[in-house]
PDB file of C-alpha atoms in Angstrom:
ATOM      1  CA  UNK A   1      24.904-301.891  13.579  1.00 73.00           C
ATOM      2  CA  UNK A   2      27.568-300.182  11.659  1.00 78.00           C
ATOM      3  CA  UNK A   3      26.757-300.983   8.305  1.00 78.00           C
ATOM      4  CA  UNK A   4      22.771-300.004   9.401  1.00 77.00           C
ATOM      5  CA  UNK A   5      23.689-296.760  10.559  1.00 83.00           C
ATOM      6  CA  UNK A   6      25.974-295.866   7.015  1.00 85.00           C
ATOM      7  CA  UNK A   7      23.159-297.342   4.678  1.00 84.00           C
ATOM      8  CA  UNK A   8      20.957-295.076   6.700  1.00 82.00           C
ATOM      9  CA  UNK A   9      23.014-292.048   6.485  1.00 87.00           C
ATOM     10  CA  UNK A  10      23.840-292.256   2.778  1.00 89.00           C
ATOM     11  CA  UNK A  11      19.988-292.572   2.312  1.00 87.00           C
ATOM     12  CA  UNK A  12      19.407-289.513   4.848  1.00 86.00           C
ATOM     13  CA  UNK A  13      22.450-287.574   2.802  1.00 90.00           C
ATOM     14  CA  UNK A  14      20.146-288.039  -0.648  1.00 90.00           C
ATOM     15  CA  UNK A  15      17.107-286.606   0.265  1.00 88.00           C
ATOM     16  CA  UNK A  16      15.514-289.671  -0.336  1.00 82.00           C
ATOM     17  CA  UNK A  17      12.684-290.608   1.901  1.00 79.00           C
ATOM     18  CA  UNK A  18      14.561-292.188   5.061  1.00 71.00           C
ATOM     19  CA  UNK A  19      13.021-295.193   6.294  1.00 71.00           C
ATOM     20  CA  UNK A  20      13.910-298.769   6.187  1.00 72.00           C
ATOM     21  CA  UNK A  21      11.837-299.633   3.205  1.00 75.00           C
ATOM     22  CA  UNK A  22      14.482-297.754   0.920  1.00 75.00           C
ATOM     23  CA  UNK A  23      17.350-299.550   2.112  1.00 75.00           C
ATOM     24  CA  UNK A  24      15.205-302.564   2.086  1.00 75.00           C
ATOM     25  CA  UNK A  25      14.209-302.553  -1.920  1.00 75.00           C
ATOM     26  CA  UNK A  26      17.573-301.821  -2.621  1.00 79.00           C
ATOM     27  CA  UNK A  27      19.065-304.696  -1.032  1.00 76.00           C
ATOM     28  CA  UNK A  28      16.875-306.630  -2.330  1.00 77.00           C
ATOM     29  CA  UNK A  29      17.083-304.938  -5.997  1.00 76.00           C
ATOM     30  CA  UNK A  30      21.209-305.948  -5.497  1.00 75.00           C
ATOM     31  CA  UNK A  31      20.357-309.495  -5.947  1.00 70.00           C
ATOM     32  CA  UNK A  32      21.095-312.822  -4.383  1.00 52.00           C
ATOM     33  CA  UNK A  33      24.662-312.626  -5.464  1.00 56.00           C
ATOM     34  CA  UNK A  34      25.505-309.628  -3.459  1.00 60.00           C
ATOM     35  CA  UNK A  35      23.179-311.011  -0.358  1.00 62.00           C
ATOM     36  CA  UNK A  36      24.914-314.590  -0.663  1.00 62.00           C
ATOM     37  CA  UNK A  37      28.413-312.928  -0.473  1.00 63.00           C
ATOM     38  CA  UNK A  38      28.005-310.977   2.478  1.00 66.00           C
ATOM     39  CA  UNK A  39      26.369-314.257   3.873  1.00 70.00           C
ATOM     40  CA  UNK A  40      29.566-316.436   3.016  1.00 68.00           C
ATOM     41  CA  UNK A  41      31.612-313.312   4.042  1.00 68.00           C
ATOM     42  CA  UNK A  42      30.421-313.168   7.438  1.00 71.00           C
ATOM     43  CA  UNK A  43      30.672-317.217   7.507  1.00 75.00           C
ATOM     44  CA  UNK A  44      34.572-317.184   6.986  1.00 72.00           C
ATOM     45  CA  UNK A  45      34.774-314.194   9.722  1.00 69.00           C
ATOM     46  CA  UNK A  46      33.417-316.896  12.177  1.00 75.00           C
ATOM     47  CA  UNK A  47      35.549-319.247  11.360  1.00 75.00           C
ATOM     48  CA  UNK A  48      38.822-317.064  11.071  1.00 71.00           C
ATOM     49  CA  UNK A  49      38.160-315.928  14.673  1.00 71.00           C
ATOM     50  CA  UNK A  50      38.690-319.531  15.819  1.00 75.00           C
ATOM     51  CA  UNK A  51      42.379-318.868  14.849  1.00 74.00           C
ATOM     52  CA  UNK A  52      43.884-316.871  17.618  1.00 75.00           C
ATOM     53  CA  UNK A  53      45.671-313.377  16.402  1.00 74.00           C
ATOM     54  CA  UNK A  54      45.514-313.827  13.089  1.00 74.00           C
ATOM     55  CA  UNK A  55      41.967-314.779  12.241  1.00 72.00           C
ATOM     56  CA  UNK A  56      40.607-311.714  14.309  1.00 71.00           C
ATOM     57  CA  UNK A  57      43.342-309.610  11.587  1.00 74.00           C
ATOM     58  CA  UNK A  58      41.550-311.549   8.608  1.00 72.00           C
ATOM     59  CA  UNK A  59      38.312-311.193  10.175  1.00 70.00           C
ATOM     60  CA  UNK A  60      38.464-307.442  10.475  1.00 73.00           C
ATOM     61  CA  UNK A  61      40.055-307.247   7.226  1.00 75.00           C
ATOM     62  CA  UNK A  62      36.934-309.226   5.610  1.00 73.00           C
ATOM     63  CA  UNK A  63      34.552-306.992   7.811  1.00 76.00           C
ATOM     64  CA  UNK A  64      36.382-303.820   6.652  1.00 79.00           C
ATOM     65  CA  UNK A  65      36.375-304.641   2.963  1.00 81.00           C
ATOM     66  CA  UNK A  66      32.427-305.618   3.168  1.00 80.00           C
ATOM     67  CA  UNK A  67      31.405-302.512   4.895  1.00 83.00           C
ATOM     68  CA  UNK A  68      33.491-300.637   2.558  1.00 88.00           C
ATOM     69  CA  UNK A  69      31.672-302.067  -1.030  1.00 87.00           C
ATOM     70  CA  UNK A  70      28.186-301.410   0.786  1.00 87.00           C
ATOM     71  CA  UNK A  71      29.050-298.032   1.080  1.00 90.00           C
ATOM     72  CA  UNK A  72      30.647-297.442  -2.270  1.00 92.00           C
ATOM     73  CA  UNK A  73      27.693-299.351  -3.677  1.00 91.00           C
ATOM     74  CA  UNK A  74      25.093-297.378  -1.492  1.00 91.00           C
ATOM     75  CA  UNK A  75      26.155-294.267  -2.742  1.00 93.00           C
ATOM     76  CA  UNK A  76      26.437-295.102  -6.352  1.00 94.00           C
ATOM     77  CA  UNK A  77      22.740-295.509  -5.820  1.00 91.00           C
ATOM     78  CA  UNK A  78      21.560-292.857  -3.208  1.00 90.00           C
ATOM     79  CA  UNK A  79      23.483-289.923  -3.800  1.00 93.00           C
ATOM     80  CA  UNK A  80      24.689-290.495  -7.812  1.00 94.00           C
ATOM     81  CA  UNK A  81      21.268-291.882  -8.781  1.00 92.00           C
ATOM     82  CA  UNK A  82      22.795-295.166 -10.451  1.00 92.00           C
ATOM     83  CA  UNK A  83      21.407-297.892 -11.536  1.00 91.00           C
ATOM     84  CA  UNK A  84      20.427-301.278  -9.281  1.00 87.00           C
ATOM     85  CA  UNK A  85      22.862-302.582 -11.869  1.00 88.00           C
ATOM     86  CA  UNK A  86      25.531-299.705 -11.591  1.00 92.00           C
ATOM     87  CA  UNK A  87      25.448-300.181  -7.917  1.00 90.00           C
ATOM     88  CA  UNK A  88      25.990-303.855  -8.241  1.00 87.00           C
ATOM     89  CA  UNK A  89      28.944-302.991 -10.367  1.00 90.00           C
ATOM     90  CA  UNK A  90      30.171-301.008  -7.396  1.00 90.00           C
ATOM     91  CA  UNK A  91      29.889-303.281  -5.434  1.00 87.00           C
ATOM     92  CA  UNK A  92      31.592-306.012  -6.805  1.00 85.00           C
ATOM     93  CA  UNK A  93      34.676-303.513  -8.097  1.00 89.00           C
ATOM     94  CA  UNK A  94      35.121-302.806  -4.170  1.00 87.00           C
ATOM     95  CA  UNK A  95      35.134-305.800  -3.449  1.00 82.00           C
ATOM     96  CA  UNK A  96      37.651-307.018  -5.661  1.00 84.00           C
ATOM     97  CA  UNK A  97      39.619-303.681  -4.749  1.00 84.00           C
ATOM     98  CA  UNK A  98      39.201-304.267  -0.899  1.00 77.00           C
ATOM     99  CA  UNK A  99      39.148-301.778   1.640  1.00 75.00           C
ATOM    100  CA  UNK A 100      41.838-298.662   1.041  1.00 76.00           C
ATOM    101  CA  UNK A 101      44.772-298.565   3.844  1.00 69.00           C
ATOM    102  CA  UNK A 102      43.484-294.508   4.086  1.00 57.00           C
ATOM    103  CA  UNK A 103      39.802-294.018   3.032  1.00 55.00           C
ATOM    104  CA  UNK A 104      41.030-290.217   2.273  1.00 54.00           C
ATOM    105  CA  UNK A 105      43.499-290.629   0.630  1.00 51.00           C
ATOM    106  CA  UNK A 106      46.221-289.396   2.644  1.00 44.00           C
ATOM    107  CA  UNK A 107      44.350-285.998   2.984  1.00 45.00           C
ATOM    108  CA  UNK A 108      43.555-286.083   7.113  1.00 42.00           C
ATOM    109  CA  UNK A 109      40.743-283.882   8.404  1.00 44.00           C
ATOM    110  CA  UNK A 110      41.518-280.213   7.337  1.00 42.00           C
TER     111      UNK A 110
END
């Protein structure tokens, strides 16, 4: 539910026509790579949580890093007008990057 309502708000944010066909086609335009990850992601989270305390920390960190690349990759598209290949890229680099500790960088609601 999360992840659905960002993907929706980043396309809302763009001007682009909202609806679940957008997000849809660009899923689907991200390839079987990204969709397989996400799958195998969400696999280890169910597993990890079998591990008391620290598989619900390594779940959440998992979850966190996920969400986070969908959203760095969603707006690459959306709002900067990237490529399906850009926003792959995107993806993948947050991913590899994982989540940040402080998603403003230390800055705090003004």
């Amino acid at each position: 539910p999360l992840q659905t309502l960002m993907l929706t708000s980043v396309v809302y944010i763009s001007g682009r026509p909202l609806g679940a066909r957008a997000v849809a086609e660009w899923l689907g335009g991200l390839g079987l790579s990204v969709s397989a990850g996400l799958g195998l992601r969400e696999a280890v989270r169910a597993l990890l949580k079998l591990i008391p305390g620290f598989g619900a920390t390594v779940s959440g960190a998992v979850a966190a890093t996920g969400t986070w690349a969908l959203g760095k990759a969603a707006i690459r598209y959306f709002i900067d007008g990237a490529s399906l290949e850009e926003s792959r890229a995107a993806f993948d680099d947050a991913v590899k990057g994982g989540a940040p500790d402080d998603p403003q960088g230390g800055q705090g609601p003004s």
